[in-house]
XYZ file of C-alpha atoms in Angstrom:
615
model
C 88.267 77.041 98.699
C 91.149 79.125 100.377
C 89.747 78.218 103.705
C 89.723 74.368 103.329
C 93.492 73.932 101.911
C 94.412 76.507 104.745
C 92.527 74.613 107.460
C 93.579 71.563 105.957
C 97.371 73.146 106.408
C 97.324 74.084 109.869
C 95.619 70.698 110.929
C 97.682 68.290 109.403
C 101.021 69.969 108.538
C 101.526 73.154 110.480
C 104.319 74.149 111.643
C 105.923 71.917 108.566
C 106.199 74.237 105.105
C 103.555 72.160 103.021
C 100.811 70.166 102.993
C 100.798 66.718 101.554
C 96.757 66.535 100.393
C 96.501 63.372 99.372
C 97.957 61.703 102.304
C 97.173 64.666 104.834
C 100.604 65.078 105.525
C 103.143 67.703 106.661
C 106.345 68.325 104.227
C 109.420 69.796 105.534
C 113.084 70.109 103.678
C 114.592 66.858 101.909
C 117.756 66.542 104.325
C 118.595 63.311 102.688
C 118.818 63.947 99.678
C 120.465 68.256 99.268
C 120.495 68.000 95.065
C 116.283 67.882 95.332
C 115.884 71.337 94.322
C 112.642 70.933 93.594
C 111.717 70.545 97.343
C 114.780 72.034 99.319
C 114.861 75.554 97.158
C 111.343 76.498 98.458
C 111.365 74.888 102.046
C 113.681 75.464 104.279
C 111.839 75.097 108.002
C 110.063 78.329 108.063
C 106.085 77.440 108.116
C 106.290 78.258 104.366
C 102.373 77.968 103.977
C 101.252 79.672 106.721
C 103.807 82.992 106.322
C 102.883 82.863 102.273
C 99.323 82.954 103.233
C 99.504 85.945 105.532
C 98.246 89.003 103.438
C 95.321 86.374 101.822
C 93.948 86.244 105.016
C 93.652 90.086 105.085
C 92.632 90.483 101.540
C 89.810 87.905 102.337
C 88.791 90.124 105.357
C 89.218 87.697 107.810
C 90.188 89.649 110.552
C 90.577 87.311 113.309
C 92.227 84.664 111.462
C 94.936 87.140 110.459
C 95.798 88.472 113.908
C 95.842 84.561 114.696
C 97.908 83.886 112.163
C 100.343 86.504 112.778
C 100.539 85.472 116.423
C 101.423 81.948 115.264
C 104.065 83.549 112.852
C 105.964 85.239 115.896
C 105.706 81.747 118.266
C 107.279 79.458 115.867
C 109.846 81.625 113.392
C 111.317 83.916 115.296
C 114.216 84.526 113.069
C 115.804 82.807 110.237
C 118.976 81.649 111.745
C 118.031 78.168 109.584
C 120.702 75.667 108.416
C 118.832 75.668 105.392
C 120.212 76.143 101.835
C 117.427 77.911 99.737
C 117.037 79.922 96.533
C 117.075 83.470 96.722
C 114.382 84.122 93.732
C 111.610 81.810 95.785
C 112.255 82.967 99.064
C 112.330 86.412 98.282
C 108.813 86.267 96.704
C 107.445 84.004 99.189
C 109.110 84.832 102.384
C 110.086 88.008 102.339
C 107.314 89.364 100.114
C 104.563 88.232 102.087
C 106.309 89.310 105.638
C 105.757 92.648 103.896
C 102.550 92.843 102.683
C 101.295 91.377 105.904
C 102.860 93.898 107.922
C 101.605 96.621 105.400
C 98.233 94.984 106.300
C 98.852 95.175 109.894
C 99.801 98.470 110.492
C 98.704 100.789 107.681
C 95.384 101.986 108.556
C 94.880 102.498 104.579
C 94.056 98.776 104.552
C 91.683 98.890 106.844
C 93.048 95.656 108.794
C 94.724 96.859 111.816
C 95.845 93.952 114.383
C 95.921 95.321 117.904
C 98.621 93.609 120.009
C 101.145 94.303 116.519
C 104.681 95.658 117.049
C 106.165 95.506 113.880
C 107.370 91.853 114.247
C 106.726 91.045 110.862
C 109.189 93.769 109.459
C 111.493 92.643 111.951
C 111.067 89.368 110.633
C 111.715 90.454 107.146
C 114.668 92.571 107.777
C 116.575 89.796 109.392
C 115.612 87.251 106.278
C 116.262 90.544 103.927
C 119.826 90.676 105.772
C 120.509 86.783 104.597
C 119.644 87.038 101.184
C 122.107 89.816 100.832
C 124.922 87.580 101.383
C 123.645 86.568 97.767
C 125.642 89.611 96.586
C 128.759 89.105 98.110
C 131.550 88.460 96.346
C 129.717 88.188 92.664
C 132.196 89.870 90.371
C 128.917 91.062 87.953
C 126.727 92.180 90.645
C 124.107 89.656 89.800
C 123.355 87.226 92.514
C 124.121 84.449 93.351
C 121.266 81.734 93.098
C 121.108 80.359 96.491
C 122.188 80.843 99.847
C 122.319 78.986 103.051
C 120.292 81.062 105.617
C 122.464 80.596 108.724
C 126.411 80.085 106.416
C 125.878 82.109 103.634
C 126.799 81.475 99.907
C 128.314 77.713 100.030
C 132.138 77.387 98.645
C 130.880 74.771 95.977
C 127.918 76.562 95.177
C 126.317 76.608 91.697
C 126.998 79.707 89.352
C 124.090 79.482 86.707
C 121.335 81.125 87.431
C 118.131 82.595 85.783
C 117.122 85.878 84.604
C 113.878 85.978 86.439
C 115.601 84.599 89.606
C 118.252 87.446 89.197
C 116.039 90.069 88.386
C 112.877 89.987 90.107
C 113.893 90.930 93.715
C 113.559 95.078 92.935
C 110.011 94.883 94.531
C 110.542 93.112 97.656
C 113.946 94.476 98.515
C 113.206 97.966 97.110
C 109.933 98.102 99.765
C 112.405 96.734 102.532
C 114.676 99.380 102.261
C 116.158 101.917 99.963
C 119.431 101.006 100.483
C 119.260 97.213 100.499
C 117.169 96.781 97.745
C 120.296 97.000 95.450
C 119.261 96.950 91.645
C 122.299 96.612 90.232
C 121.539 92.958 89.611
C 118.498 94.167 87.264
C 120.725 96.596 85.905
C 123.653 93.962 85.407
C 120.846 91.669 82.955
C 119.675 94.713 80.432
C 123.075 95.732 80.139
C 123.721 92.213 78.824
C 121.022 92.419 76.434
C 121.573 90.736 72.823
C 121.693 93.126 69.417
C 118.025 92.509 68.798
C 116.973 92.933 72.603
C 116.663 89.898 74.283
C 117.845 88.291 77.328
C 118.379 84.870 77.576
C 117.063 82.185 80.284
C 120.113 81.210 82.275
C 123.601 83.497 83.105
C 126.084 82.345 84.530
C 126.541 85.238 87.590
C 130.337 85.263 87.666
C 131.646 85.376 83.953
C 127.725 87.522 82.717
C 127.697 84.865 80.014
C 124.267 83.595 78.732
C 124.180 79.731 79.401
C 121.541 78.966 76.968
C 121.017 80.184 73.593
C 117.337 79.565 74.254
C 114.783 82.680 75.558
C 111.403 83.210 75.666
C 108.828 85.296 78.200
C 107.771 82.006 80.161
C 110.167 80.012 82.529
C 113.440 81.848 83.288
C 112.591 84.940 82.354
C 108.767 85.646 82.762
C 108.928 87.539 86.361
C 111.395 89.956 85.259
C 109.492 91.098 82.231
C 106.540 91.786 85.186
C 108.735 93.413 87.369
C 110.288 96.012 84.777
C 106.653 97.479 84.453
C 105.636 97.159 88.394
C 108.672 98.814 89.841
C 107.598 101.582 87.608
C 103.793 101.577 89.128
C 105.203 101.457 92.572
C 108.136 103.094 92.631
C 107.341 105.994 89.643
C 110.736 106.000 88.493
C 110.049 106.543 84.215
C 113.427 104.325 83.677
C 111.847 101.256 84.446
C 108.797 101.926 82.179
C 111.656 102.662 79.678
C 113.047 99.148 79.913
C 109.549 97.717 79.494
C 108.356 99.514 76.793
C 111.934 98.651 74.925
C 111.519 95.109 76.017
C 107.912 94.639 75.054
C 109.133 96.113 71.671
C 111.758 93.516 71.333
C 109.352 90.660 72.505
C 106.596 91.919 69.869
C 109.283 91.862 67.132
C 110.886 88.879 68.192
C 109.210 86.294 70.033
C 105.094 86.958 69.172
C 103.953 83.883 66.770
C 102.587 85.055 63.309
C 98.745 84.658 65.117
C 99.322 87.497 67.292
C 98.189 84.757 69.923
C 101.121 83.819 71.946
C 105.056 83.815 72.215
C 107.600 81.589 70.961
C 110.954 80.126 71.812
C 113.444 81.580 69.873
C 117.329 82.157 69.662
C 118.796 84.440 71.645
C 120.708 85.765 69.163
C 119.229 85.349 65.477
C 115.046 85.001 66.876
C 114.773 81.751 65.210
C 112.533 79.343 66.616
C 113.623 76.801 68.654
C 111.144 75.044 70.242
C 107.505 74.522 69.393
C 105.747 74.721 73.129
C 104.268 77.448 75.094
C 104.436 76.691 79.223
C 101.998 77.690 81.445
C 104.197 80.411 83.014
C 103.756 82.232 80.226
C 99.975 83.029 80.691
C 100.961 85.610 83.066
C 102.131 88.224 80.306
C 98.096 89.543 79.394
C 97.931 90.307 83.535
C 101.051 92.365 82.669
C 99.661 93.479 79.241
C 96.543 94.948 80.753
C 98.579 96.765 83.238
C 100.753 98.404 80.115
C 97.510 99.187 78.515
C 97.806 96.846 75.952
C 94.230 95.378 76.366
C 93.691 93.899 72.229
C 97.071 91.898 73.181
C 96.113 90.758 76.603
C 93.049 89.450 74.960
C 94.383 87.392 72.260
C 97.031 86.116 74.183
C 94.281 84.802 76.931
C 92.280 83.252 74.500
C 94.931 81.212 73.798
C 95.687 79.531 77.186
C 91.628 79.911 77.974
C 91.168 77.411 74.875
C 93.683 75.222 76.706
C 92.233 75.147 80.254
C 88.724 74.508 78.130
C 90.479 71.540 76.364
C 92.037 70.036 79.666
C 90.724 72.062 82.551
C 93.709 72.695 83.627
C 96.693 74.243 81.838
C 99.632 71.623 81.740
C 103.590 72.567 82.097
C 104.127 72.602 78.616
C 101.552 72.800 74.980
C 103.323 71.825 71.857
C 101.252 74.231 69.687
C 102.203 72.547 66.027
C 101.138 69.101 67.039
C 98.281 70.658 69.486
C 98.826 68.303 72.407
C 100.483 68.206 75.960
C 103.974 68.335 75.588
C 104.656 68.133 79.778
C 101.568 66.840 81.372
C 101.419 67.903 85.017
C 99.577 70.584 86.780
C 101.037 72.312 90.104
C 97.867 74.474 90.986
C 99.464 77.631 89.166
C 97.831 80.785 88.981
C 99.105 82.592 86.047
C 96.257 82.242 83.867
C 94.146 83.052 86.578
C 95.688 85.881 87.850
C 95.621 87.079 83.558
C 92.204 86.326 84.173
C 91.315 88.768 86.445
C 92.997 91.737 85.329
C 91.205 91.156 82.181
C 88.164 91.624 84.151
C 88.570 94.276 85.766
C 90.151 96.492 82.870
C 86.911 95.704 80.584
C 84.366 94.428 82.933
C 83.189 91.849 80.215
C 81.312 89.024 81.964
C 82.782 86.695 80.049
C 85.897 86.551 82.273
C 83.412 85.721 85.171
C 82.107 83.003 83.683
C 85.657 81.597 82.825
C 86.264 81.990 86.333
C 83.286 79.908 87.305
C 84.323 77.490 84.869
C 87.929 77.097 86.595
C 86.295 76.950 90.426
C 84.444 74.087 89.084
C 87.177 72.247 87.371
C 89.606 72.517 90.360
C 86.603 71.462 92.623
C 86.394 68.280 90.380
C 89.923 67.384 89.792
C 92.390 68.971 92.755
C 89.804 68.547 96.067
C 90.960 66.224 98.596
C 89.822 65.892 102.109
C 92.384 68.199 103.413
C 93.724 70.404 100.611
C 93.668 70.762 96.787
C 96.257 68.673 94.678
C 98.511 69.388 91.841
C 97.858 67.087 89.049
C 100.794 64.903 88.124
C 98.741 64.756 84.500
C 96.168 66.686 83.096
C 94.661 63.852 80.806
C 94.101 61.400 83.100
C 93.709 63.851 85.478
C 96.181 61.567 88.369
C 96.699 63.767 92.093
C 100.118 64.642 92.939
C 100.770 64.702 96.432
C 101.710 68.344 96.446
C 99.857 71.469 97.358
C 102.252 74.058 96.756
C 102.220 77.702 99.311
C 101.422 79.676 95.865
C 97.645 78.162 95.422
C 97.072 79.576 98.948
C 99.044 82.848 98.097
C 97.569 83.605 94.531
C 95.695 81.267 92.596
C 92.375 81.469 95.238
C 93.351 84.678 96.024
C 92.782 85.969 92.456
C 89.898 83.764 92.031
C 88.182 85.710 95.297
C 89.351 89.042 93.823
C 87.781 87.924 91.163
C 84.218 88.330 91.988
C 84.724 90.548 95.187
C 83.587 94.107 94.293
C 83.549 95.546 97.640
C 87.559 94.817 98.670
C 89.508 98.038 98.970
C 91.886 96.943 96.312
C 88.792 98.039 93.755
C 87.668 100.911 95.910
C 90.521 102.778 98.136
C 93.322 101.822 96.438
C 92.437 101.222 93.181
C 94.586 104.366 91.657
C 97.185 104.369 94.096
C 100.505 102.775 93.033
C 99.568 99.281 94.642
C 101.230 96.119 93.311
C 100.880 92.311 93.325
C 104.283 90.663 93.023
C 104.489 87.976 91.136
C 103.862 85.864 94.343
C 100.672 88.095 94.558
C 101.372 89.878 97.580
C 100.007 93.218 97.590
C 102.333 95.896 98.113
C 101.327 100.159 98.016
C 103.822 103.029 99.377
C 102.245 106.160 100.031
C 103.444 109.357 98.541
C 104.854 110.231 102.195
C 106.949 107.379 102.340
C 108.744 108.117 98.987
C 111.333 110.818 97.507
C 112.275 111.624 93.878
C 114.704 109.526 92.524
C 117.729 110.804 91.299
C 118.112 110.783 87.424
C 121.054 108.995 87.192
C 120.707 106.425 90.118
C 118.044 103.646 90.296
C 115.519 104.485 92.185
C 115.071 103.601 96.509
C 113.006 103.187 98.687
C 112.518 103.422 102.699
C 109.765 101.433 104.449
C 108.022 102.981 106.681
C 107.449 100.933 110.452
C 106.187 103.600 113.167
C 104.282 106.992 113.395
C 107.590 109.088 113.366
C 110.576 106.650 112.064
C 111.686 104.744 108.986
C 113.776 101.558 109.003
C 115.904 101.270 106.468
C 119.292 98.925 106.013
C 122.866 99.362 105.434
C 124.984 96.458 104.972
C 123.348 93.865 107.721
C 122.635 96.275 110.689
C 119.271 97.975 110.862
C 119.059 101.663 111.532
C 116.271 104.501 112.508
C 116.144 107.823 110.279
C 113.566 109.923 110.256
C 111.015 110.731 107.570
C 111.336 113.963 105.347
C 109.063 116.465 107.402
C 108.554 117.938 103.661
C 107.417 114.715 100.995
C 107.251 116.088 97.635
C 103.648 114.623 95.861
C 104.279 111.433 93.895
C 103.090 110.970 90.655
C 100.203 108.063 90.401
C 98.725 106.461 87.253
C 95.360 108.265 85.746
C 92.494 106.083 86.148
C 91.342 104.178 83.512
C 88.224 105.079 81.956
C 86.060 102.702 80.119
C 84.828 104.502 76.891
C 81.540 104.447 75.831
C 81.260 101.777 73.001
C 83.878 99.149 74.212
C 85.006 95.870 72.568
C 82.004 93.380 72.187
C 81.541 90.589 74.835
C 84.389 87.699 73.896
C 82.467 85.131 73.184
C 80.867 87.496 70.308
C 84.400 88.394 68.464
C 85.307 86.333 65.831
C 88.773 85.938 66.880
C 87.343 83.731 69.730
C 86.941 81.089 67.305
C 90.094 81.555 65.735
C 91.653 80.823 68.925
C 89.419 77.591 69.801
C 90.913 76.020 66.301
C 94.430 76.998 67.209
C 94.370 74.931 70.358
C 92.240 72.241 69.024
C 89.512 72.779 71.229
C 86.234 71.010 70.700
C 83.258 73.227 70.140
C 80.558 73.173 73.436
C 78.051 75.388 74.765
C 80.848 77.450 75.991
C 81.229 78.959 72.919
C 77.829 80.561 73.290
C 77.353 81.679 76.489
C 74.258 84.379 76.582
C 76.158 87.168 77.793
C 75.550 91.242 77.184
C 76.528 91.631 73.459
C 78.041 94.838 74.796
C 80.422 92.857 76.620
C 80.096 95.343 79.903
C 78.981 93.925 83.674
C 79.961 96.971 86.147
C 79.074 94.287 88.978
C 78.830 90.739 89.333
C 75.115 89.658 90.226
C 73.795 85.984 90.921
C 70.383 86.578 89.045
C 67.617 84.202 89.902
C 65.676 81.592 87.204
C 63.527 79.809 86.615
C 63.910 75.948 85.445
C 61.683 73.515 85.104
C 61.878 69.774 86.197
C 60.350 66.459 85.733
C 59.947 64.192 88.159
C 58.126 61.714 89.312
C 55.896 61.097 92.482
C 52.687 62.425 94.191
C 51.738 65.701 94.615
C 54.193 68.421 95.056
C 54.812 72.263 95.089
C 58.197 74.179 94.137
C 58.734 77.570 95.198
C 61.126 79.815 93.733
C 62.292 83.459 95.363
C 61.240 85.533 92.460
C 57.862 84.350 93.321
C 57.767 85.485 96.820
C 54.681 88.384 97.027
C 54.830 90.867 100.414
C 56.533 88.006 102.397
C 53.899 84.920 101.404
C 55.927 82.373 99.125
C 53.445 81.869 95.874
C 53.344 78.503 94.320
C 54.850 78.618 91.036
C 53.593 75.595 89.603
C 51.628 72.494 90.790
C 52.318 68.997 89.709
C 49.103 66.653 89.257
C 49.735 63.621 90.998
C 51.377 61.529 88.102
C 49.786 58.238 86.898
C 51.486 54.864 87.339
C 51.922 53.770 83.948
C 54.272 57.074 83.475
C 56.438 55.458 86.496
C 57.366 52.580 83.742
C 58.906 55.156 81.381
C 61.699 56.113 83.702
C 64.258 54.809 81.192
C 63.661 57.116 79.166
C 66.362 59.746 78.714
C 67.105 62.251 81.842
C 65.932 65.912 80.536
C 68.736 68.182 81.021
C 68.453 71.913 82.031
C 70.106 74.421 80.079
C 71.445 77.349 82.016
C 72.905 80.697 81.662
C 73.632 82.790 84.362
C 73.216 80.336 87.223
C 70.269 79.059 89.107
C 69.176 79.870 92.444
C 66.113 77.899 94.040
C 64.797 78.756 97.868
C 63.327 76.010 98.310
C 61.879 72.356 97.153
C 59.527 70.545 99.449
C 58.041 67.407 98.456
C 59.994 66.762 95.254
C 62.092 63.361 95.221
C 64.876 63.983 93.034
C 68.618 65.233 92.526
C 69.707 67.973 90.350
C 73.131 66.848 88.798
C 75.651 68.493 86.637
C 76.462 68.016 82.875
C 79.651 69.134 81.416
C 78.603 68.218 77.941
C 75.335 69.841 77.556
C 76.274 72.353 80.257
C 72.959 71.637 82.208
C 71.552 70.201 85.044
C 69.783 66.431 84.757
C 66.976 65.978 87.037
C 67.832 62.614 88.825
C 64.819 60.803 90.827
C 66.276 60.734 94.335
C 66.358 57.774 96.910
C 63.530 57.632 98.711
């Protein structure tokens, strides 16, 4: 899936940012028309999709397509000297976050995907773009920055003051890992200081006076990614002050914004918690991702029901979910990965096969609805289920990469690295220091960070100038997090817990086979398995044999089953109904010879129908 939107990209769009996939297109900045935020504060001339789909590439072990890509990354973007006015927030996680990981990728032999002919270009690359964004800072009388900056002039005189909390404070992971002294957290600092009395922070500031623009908060939209990055700058960095400021703002969102069904988060007041709207967005399935990471696994759960009963009821998960009257509140669907990334944590913190099989159930659904010749397509609605002409660089970046995670036992992520202090940013770039690149953080300053780019130096930034120091010859060991250890008698398989239902009725979800999928009542698969079955068929014809690999006996393929040759007058009762084949855990046939006939899918009876094929 990856593969065909990012061949799709480089064949019709490359070196543009996006790929048009209905039209097999390239998209590039809207020049004409500078207030189109939508478009112009993500592209800004840079080859957006191909840099943002750097460390996929890698994670996907695809060695030579990597070093290709990489080699196409230093011909066309050699710097970012751009006459292009962008947002800082979408950059940073895009841009600069993936010209990280990549070079992470590149030239840390811990990741196992060393590119030969690399010098660091990448880094080099992200200093220079790490430089621009700074110019965010400058002159802000609160320290938080400001929302947008032109790449190649710098924070425009009439430039906008509001800007959002997540925008504001999510860029401690990217510009911490760039350098200890440019990764300036004051901004992050600046937002919990501003906290109301009963612990929130609101959606929008305005970064010159610190006041809150809307009296409306929540963990979705405007403030989701700096929730997630609270709790991950602790993981990677190990300062205990940032856990601190998650663990008081989970408190704060548990008191204030969880609904009375423990299921999801509301909309409240910023100042009194009283609700003020009556939709969830889809951003907001990230929080049981961030959950899991907090340990928090009977919350993560409940919370993912939720938004799994909506995918089930659309399959997709729409903008916005008005959860009173139980119907789409904002219809369209812009390949986001939230859920799925939520998804996959969940998986891997419990090992339940039921999040496997919801992960086969969203491969399909995208393969149904989003496919296009060239690429996958948002939806512009999730009822009718109408393409958008949009394939944004994040469903290259994270949604398939989470889905591959998903089911990919062998990557280093779940072997190497699993206890080391690796991240995903919320752009899902993978990011890991190792202890020898880190030093204690001082109690009373925020915590920094140099990034290491050869055998014997660091790079690190002051101001806009890059400068060489060298590493501590004595690293102090760095705390990591203790592995988590499944105990013996674990929750019961989803499906199985009554709560499951509880959550189907919330959503007003429509009972299917789904709800009874024949998993492990234990609710434990240590590794995913395609098992092989055995269905049976009927069909119509002469004389056939179907052979199945279970059958196969010291290398001599045993006929399973014989068909007589079938009289005529059966021919005649072809209208009757098609049988349909229930299944479980997949099916997996070697081969058919002889047999005329199609096996199609059934979403309703979740089955196969046996359709007589053309002869």
């Amino acid at each position: 899936m990856f593969m065909h939107g990012y061949r799709g990209y480089l064949t019709y769009a490359f070196p543009k940012d996006e790929l048009n996939p209905v039209y097999c297109r390239g998209r590039g900045p809207d020049r004409q028309h500078a207030d189109n935020i939508n478009v112009n504060d993500v592209l800004g001339d840079f080859s957006l999709t191909l840099i943002d789909s750097l460390d996929t590439l890698a994670t996907m072990r695809e060695p030579e397509e990597f070093a290709k890509a990489i080699r196409m990354t230093k011909r066309h973007v050699q710097n970012f000297n751009i006459n292009s006015r962008v947002q800082v927030f979408e950059v940073n996680i895009r841009v600069l976050g993936a010209l990280l990981s990549a070079h992470q990728y590149a030239s840390d032999p811990r990741f196992r995907s060393l590119v030969v002919d690399y010098q660091g270009e990448l880094l080099a690359l992200a200093v220079d773009l790490g430089s621009r964004l700074m110019k965010a800072f400058e002159n802000s009388p609160t320290g938080i920055p400001w929302p947008r900056v032109n790449l190649k002039k710098g924070v425009l005189k009439w430039e906008s003051s509001e800007t959002c909390v997540a925008g504001a404070g999510s860029l401690l992971l990217e510009f911490g890992t760039l350098s200890r002294l440019s990764g300036d957290p004051s901004a992050l600092h600046e937002l919990w200081r501003r906290r109301t009395k009963i612990g929130l922070v609101g959606n929008t500031i305005n970064m010159t006076s610190g006041e809150w623009m809307s009296a409306m908060t929540g963990i979705g939209a405007g403030t989701d990614s700096f929730y997630e990055y609270l709790l991950k700058s602790y993981v990677l960095f190990g300062d205990d002050q940032y856990l601190e400021m998650y663990e008081t703002a989970a408190e704060a969102i548990k008191r204030n914004l969880l609904h009375d069904s423990k299921y999801f988060y509301k909309h409240v007041h910023l100042l009194d918690g009283s609700l003020l709207a009556s939709w969830v967005d889809s951003l907001s399935a990230f929080m049981p991702g961030v959950q899991v990471l907090a340990g928090d696994l009977e919350s993560a759960i409940k919370n993912h029901l939720y938004y799994y009963n909506i995918w089930r009821k659309y399959q997709a998960i729409p903008e916005r979910f008005d959860f009173l009257s139980q119907v789409v509140d904002i219809t369209n669907y812009p390949l986001r990965p939230e859920f799925i990334e939520s998804n996959y944590f969940l998986y891997r913190a419990t090992k339940d096969p039921f999040y496997l099989e919801v992960g086969e159930m969203i491969i399909r659904d995208l393969q149904k609805y989003t496919k296009t010749s060239c690429g996958w397509a948002s939806l512009q609605s999730v009822i009718d289920k109408k393409k958008e002409d949009r394939m944004e660089s994040f469903a290259l970046s994270e949604t398939f990469k989470y889905l591959f995670l998903l089911f990919d036992e062998e990557n280093l992520l779940h072997n190497e690295l699993k206890d080391t202090n690796f991240v995903f940013t919320t752009e899902g770039h993978v990011l890991s220091l190792a202890n020898e690149h880190l030093s204690r953080p001082s109690s009373k300053e925020p915590p920094a960070l140099e990034q290491d780019s050869t055998p014997r130096h660091e790079y690190v930034m002051k101001g806009h100038h890059l400068h060489q120091h060298p590493r501590p010859s004595n690293p102090k060991p760095w705390p990591m997090c203790i592995r988590y250890e499944t105990p013996a008698t674990f929750l019961k398989s989803i499906p199985y817990r009554p709560d499951a239902e509880f959550a189907r009725q919330m959503v007003g979800t429509r009972p299917d086979a789904r709800d009874h999928l024949e998993l492990d009542p234990n609710g434990f698969c240590e590794k995913p398995v395609l098992e092989t079955e055995r269905v049976t068929v009927e069909f119509s014809g002469g004389y056939a044999k179907t052979f199945f690999v279970d059958d196969v006996v010291e290398g001599e393929a045993v006929v399973w089953k014989e068909e007589a040759v079938v009289q005529k007058e059966r021919e005649k009762e072809e209208t009757k109904a098609l049988t349909v084949i229930p299944i479980s855990k997949g099916v997996f046939v070697s081969r058919i010879v002889k047999v005329k006939m199609q096996l199609q899918y059934d979403d309703i009876h979740n089955g196969y129908r046996a359709v007589k094929g053309k002869k």
